[in-house]
mmCIF file of C-alpha atoms in Angstrom:
data_model
loop_
_atom_site.group_PDB
_atom_site.id
_atom_site.type_symbol
_atom_site.label_atom_id
_atom_site.label_comp_id
_atom_site.label_asym_id
_atom_site.label_seq_id
_atom_site.Cartn_x
_atom_site.Cartn_y
_atom_site.Cartn_z
ATOM 1 C CA LYS A 1 14.776 -73.854 -2.500
ATOM 2 C CA ILE A 2 15.534 -70.512 -0.807
ATOM 3 C CA ILE A 3 16.510 -68.943 -4.142
ATOM 4 C CA LYS A 4 13.231 -70.116 -5.718
ATOM 5 C CA GLU A 5 11.289 -68.619 -2.800
ATOM 6 C CA ASP A 6 13.226 -65.331 -3.077
ATOM 7 C CA LEU A 7 12.533 -65.201 -6.823
ATOM 8 C CA ALA A 8 8.845 -65.828 -6.253
ATOM 9 C CA ILE A 9 8.661 -63.049 -3.663
ATOM 10 C CA ALA A 10 10.598 -60.615 -5.867
ATOM 11 C CA ARG A 11 8.428 -61.424 -8.893
ATOM 12 C CA ALA A 12 5.189 -61.012 -6.921
ATOM 13 C CA PHE A 13 6.398 -57.690 -5.526
ATOM 14 C CA GLN A 14 7.453 -56.419 -8.937
ATOM 15 C CA MET A 15 4.172 -57.403 -10.556
ATOM 16 C CA LYS A 16 2.397 -55.469 -7.806
ATOM 17 C CA LEU A 17 4.547 -52.417 -8.620
ATOM 18 C CA MET A 18 3.833 -52.775 -12.336
ATOM 19 C CA THR A 19 0.040 -52.974 -12.189
ATOM 20 C CA GLY A 20 -2.609 -50.467 -11.333
ATOM 21 C CA ALA A 21 -5.167 -48.227 -12.931
ATOM 22 C CA VAL A 22 -5.185 -44.467 -13.127
ATOM 23 C CA LYS A 23 -8.479 -42.925 -12.118
ATOM 24 C CA SER A 24 -8.964 -39.901 -14.349
ATOM 25 C CA PRO A 25 -11.820 -38.919 -16.639
ATOM 26 C CA TRP A 26 -9.455 -37.564 -19.306
ATOM 27 C CA ILE A 27 -6.574 -40.020 -19.567
ATOM 28 C CA GLU A 28 -6.443 -43.730 -20.221
ATOM 29 C CA SER A 29 -3.331 -45.732 -19.450
ATOM 30 C CA SER A 30 -2.290 -49.170 -20.522
ATOM 31 C CA VAL A 31 0.865 -50.945 -19.390
ATOM 32 C CA THR A 32 2.229 -54.231 -20.625
ATOM 33 C CA TYR A 33 5.210 -55.528 -18.710
ATOM 34 C CA LEU A 34 7.315 -58.224 -20.353
ATOM 35 C CA PRO A 35 10.612 -58.694 -18.487
ATOM 36 C CA LEU A 36 13.595 -60.052 -20.389
ATOM 37 C CA MET A 37 14.178 -62.537 -17.577
ATOM 38 C CA GLU A 38 11.845 -63.851 -14.901
ATOM 39 C CA ILE A 39 12.163 -60.561 -13.013
ATOM 40 C CA GLY A 40 13.875 -57.312 -13.862
ATOM 41 C CA GLY A 41 14.484 -53.735 -12.832
ATOM 42 C CA ASP A 42 11.568 -51.880 -14.415
ATOM 43 C CA VAL A 43 9.126 -49.655 -12.563
ATOM 44 C CA TYR A 44 6.553 -47.007 -13.388
ATOM 45 C CA ASP A 45 4.197 -44.643 -11.601
ATOM 46 C CA ILE A 46 1.409 -42.430 -12.917
ATOM 47 C CA PHE A 47 -0.816 -40.126 -10.878
ATOM 48 C CA GLU A 48 -2.733 -36.863 -11.053
ATOM 49 C CA PHE A 49 -0.119 -34.251 -10.108
ATOM 50 C CA GLY A 50 -2.608 -31.392 -10.096
ATOM 51 C CA PRO A 51 -5.876 -30.430 -11.764
ATOM 52 C CA GLY A 52 -5.518 -31.462 -15.399
ATOM 53 C CA VAL A 53 -1.895 -32.624 -15.020
ATOM 54 C CA MET A 54 -0.808 -36.266 -14.980
ATOM 55 C CA ARG A 55 2.767 -37.128 -13.978
ATOM 56 C CA LEU A 56 4.347 -40.249 -15.450
ATOM 57 C CA PHE A 57 7.539 -41.865 -14.137
ATOM 58 C CA ILE A 58 9.278 -44.822 -15.764
ATOM 59 C CA ALA A 59 12.623 -46.264 -14.730
ATOM 60 C CA ASP A 60 14.842 -49.229 -15.505
ATOM 61 C CA ALA A 61 17.500 -50.239 -12.978
ATOM 62 C CA THR A 62 20.649 -51.850 -14.286
ATOM 63 C CA GLY A 63 21.062 -55.563 -13.781
ATOM 64 C CA HIS A 64 18.671 -58.477 -13.710
ATOM 65 C CA GLY A 65 17.016 -60.769 -11.243
ATOM 66 C CA ILE A 66 16.554 -60.192 -7.542
ATOM 67 C CA THR A 67 19.125 -57.372 -7.308
ATOM 68 C CA ALA A 68 17.457 -55.341 -10.058
ATOM 69 C CA SER A 69 14.027 -56.014 -8.574
ATOM 70 C CA LEU A 70 15.152 -54.805 -5.136
ATOM 71 C CA ASN A 71 16.758 -51.740 -6.714
ATOM 72 C CA THR A 72 13.365 -50.785 -8.149
ATOM 73 C CA VAL A 73 12.036 -50.628 -4.601
ATOM 74 C CA LYS A 74 14.800 -48.167 -3.648
ATOM 75 C CA ILE A 75 14.195 -46.086 -6.779
ATOM 76 C CA LEU A 76 10.431 -45.957 -6.295
ATOM 77 C CA THR A 77 10.834 -45.153 -2.591
ATOM 78 C CA GLU A 78 13.106 -42.178 -3.343
ATOM 79 C CA TYR A 79 10.765 -40.961 -6.072
ATOM 80 C CA ALA A 80 7.674 -41.381 -3.867
ATOM 81 C CA THR A 81 9.100 -39.021 -1.230
ATOM 82 C CA VAL A 82 9.005 -36.070 -3.643
ATOM 83 C CA LYS A 83 6.725 -36.943 -6.546
ATOM 84 C CA GLU A 84 3.798 -34.850 -5.346
ATOM 85 C CA VAL A 85 5.773 -31.727 -4.443
ATOM 86 C CA ILE A 86 8.730 -31.436 -6.790
ATOM 87 C CA GLU A 87 7.936 -28.737 -9.332
ATOM 88 C CA SER A 88 9.062 -30.155 -12.677
ATOM 89 C CA PRO A 89 10.283 -33.276 -14.469
ATOM 90 C CA ALA A 90 13.841 -31.874 -14.668
ATOM 91 C CA ALA A 91 13.810 -31.130 -10.935
ATOM 92 C CA ALA A 92 12.641 -34.708 -10.223
ATOM 93 C CA VAL A 93 15.432 -36.216 -12.347
ATOM 94 C CA SER A 94 17.985 -33.890 -10.729
ATOM 95 C CA TYR A 95 16.788 -34.876 -7.262
ATOM 96 C CA LEU A 96 17.036 -38.590 -8.048
ATOM 97 C CA ASN A 97 20.554 -38.157 -9.418
ATOM 98 C CA ARG A 98 21.689 -36.269 -6.295
ATOM 99 C CA ARG A 99 20.203 -38.925 -4.005
ATOM 100 C CA PHE A 100 21.755 -41.841 -5.877
ATOM 101 C CA MET A 101 25.140 -40.095 -6.207
ATOM 102 C CA GLN A 102 25.143 -39.625 -2.401
ATOM 103 C CA SER A 103 24.738 -43.368 -1.964
ATOM 104 C CA ALA A 104 27.323 -44.234 -4.641
ATOM 105 C CA GLY A 105 29.799 -46.842 -3.554
ATOM 106 C CA ARG A 106 29.874 -50.571 -3.212
ATOM 107 C CA GLU A 107 26.096 -50.869 -3.682
ATOM 108 C CA GLN A 108 25.739 -48.163 -6.319
ATOM 109 C CA ILE A 109 22.439 -48.135 -8.193
ATOM 110 C CA VAL A 110 22.343 -46.674 -11.685
ATOM 111 C CA PHE A 111 19.223 -46.439 -13.785
ATOM 112 C CA ALA A 112 17.609 -44.852 -16.792
ATOM 113 C CA CYS A 113 14.375 -42.922 -16.320
ATOM 114 C CA ALA A 114 11.860 -40.497 -17.738
ATOM 115 C CA VAL A 115 9.542 -38.118 -15.885
ATOM 116 C CA ALA A 116 6.770 -36.429 -17.872
ATOM 117 C CA ASP A 117 3.983 -34.019 -16.990
ATOM 118 C CA ILE A 118 1.012 -34.295 -19.340
ATOM 119 C CA ASN A 119 -0.874 -31.008 -19.059
ATOM 120 C CA ARG A 120 -4.398 -31.126 -20.444
ATOM 121 C CA LYS A 121 -5.005 -27.375 -19.963
ATOM 122 C CA SER A 122 -1.962 -26.234 -21.954
ATOM 123 C CA GLY A 123 -1.982 -29.226 -24.316
ATOM 124 C CA THR A 124 1.684 -29.951 -23.598
ATOM 125 C CA VAL A 125 3.949 -32.745 -22.431
ATOM 126 C CA THR A 126 6.981 -31.638 -20.432
ATOM 127 C CA ILE A 127 9.569 -34.415 -20.214
ATOM 128 C CA ALA A 128 13.020 -35.003 -18.751
ATOM 129 C CA THR A 129 14.845 -38.204 -19.642
ATOM 130 C CA ALA A 130 18.069 -39.719 -18.379
ATOM 131 C CA GLY A 131 19.826 -42.478 -20.299
ATOM 132 C CA ILE A 132 16.601 -43.900 -21.666
ATOM 133 C CA PRO A 133 15.934 -44.890 -25.294
ATOM 134 C CA ALA A 134 13.926 -42.459 -27.392
ATOM 135 C CA GLN A 135 10.336 -41.847 -26.319
ATOM 136 C CA TYR A 136 7.710 -41.164 -28.971
ATOM 137 C CA LEU A 137 4.880 -38.669 -29.053
ATOM 138 C CA LEU A 138 2.015 -39.344 -31.484
ATOM 139 C CA ARG A 139 0.262 -36.132 -32.470
ATOM 140 C CA GLY A 140 -2.257 -35.883 -35.311
ATOM 141 C CA GLY A 141 -0.757 -38.825 -37.174
ATOM 142 C CA THR A 142 2.793 -37.488 -36.796
ATOM 143 C CA VAL A 143 5.354 -39.259 -34.619
ATOM 144 C CA THR A 144 7.938 -37.125 -32.835
ATOM 145 C CA ALA A 145 10.994 -38.824 -31.334
ATOM 146 C CA ILE A 146 12.136 -37.432 -27.986
ATOM 147 C CA GLU A 147 15.770 -38.445 -27.598
ATOM 148 C CA SER A 148 17.365 -38.955 -24.206
ATOM 149 C CA MET A 149 18.566 -35.574 -23.026
ATOM 150 C CA ASN A 150 20.540 -36.362 -19.872
ATOM 151 C CA ARG A 151 23.042 -38.908 -18.578
ATOM 152 C CA ILE A 152 21.940 -42.050 -16.775
ATOM 153 C CA ILE A 153 21.100 -41.549 -13.080
ATOM 154 C CA GLY A 154 23.789 -42.371 -10.518
ATOM 155 C CA LEU A 155 26.879 -42.078 -12.737
ATOM 156 C CA SER A 156 27.632 -38.376 -12.781
ATOM 157 C CA GLY A 157 27.300 -35.542 -10.296
ATOM 158 C CA MET A 158 25.996 -33.281 -13.049
ATOM 159 C CA GLU A 159 23.316 -30.941 -11.760
ATOM 160 C CA ASP A 160 21.988 -29.404 -14.967
ATOM 161 C CA PHE A 161 19.259 -31.812 -16.066
ATOM 162 C CA ARG A 162 17.212 -30.541 -18.978
ATOM 163 C CA GLU A 163 13.589 -30.982 -19.968
ATOM 164 C CA GLU A 164 11.633 -30.313 -23.146
ATOM 165 C CA LYS A 165 8.062 -29.181 -23.720
ATOM 166 C CA HIS A 166 6.071 -30.558 -26.661
ATOM 167 C CA PRO A 167 2.491 -29.804 -27.773
ATOM 168 C CA PHE A 168 0.160 -32.783 -28.108
#
């Protein structure tokens, strides 16, 4: 009975993390969340970073069930502390890697993620990815694959996280 209650709480919390609307006159977002199991380790965040710039964060913690769901809380909490002030997607990914490498050990959390700034003024998307499957940019009927450019977060102390800029 306790496990069922814990699962229900974790699922309710995760669904709360995975829903929400972005209030912007120039961007429309749509998210469909279909976990492989009853609950998982997926999380996203989107907000207006500055005038004409939306910042998107998606992450997937390793594992399944309650542990993965709780790890998303830790990931989102770390991201939330810097999301409005950190200057670039690559800097955000680098920060997250440093933070999760510091806590490496018995309860190590590793995860794949992508941070992207969608800049309406410049017509560009600047993105840094870490261990995540290819992302796709649709532009004028052409699809551009953006391959993962960095290692998964929490596995390596590497500091040189890259980002790419693409027109849209």
